[in-house]
Structures are given as C-alpha cells and as structure tokens.
Phi, psi and omega in degrees: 000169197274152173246122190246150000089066188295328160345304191290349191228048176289345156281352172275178195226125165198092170278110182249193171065051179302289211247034169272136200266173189069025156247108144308173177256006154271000180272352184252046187226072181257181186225177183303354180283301183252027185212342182263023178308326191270342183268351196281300184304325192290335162264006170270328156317301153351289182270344161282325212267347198213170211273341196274180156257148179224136186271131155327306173304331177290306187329289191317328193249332157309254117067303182264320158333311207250021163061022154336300195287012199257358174241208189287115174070220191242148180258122195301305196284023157274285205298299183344292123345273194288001144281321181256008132330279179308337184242027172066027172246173191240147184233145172180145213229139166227162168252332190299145191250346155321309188265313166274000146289318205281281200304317178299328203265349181262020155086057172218178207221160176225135159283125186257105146308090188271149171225235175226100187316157176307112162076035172236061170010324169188138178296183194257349185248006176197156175257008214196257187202096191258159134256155204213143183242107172282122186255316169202200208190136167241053179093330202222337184247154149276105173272143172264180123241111195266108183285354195230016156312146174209146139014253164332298206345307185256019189235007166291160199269000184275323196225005202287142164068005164257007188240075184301120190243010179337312190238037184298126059244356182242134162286103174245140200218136161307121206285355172254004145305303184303307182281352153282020214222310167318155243241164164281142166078011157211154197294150190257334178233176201214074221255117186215151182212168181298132170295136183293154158262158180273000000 
C-alpha cells in the first residue's frame, strides 16, 4: 500500500486552529508538514481499504470543507465520517483496545490518536499530538504507518528499541504500548472498513 510522508509537504498550505480564538494568524498558516498527520493517514486508509485513491491535495480541501481544521490539526471525528462516506466505507470510533485488535484482525484499518502519556515528557510517536495508521495486528504487535518518520526519529534515549523500525515503512510496536501512548480525554481509535455487503 502507498505511504505518505507528511514531511514532504512543507509546501502544501493547511490552515489550521480557524476558530480558535487569542492564536495569532501566523500562528494558524500551518502547512501538511506540521499539522497533517491526520490527513496523510485518512489517505493511506483510503488506499488499503478501497480501490480509488484520495491525493493529499484533496484531502486538504475535504478537510477544510467539512470544517476539520478549525482546532489544533485535524479533528478525525469530523473528518472521518466524510472520508468514509465518500469512498464507500463504515466509521465508527473506540477507546477499547479489544475491539480494536478485533476490528484490524476482521480486515479493517484505524486511525490512532497519540499523545504524551500521563506523568511523561514526551511521547513515544510525539511530542504534542499526533496521528498514526494501524494496518493490521497478530495480538501482541500493532504494524504502523507513522506519517512523521524520520530517521532520527526513533533514536532519541526516550524512544530507543521500543519502535522495530526494521521493515519501515511499516513499524511494530506492542499493542498496550500504543494504547498506553493515547492521549486521555480524546478518542484513541478512529475505525474504518469495507462496508458488508447486503
């Protein structure tokens, strides 16, 4: 499947924190590089689950359409919905890490929210808030796609040997590692699938 890279789009325009009010407005003229994680992910989803494609650049206008952009990044359980509406898939959202092993192993794919765990300095995918595309799962590892890899990334003494970065682009991480990784007070998974057919 295609891997996007949010990095790479230090040239895209992606204004986000619209209506948050006391932010300047050069603090909201951000671009897919430091804000676009969630969209990077909603088109690598796209593209594991369905046949079509969704372009960064689209994204970006979906996004600003259905009034995503109006906080910090994107807000998924906005976005969400109206990715999977269009491209003929089902959204539905957990904190459970049960149902979300269960939902990857029935062939379906998740957007994660990470943050900085409770009594922690820095997370292990962030520094701040992030998003991540869990693709699939045997129980005990989570494969990532991290849209903000780099190199460095994982090589920090903060984050060193717990992130197998071996087969990169795709990342395994222990799944109560990840969900211990998820931010408190916002949804941890973002859940999307092929519609059954009737």
């Amino acid at each position: 499947m295609r891997y996007i890279n949010q990095l790479e789009y230090a040239h895209l325009p992606y204004p986000t924190k619209i209506k948050m009010e006391n932010i300047p407005e050069e603090k909201k003229k951000t671009t897919v590089r430091s804000s676009g994680c969630g969209l990077c992910c909603a088109c690598m989803t796209v593209d594991l689950l369905t046949d079509k494609s969704l372009e960064i650049e689209e994204c970006v206008r979906i996004a600003e359409d259905c009034l995503a952009n109006h906080g910090v990044g994107t807000d998924m359980s906005i976005l969400g919905p109206v990715i999977a509406d269009k491209f003929g898939l089902s959204y539905s959202k957990t904190n459970n890490l049960d149902v979300a092993i269960e939902h990857l192993r029935a062939g379906g794919a998740i957007i994660s929210h990470v943050g900085i765990p409770k009594d922690a300095s820095i997370g292990l995918f962030t520094k701040s808030g992030h998003y991540i595309s869990l693709i699939s799962t045997d129980g005990k590892e989570f494969c990532i796609l991290d849209p903000s890899w780099s190199a460095e990334k994982y090589k920090i003494p903060e984050r060193l040997d717990r992130v197998n970065e071996d087969n990169y682009p795709y990342l395994y991480c222990d799944v109560n590692t990840v969900h211990s990784e998820t931010k408190p007070g916002r949804t941890k998974y973002h859940l999307f699938a092929r519609k059954k057919e009737q």
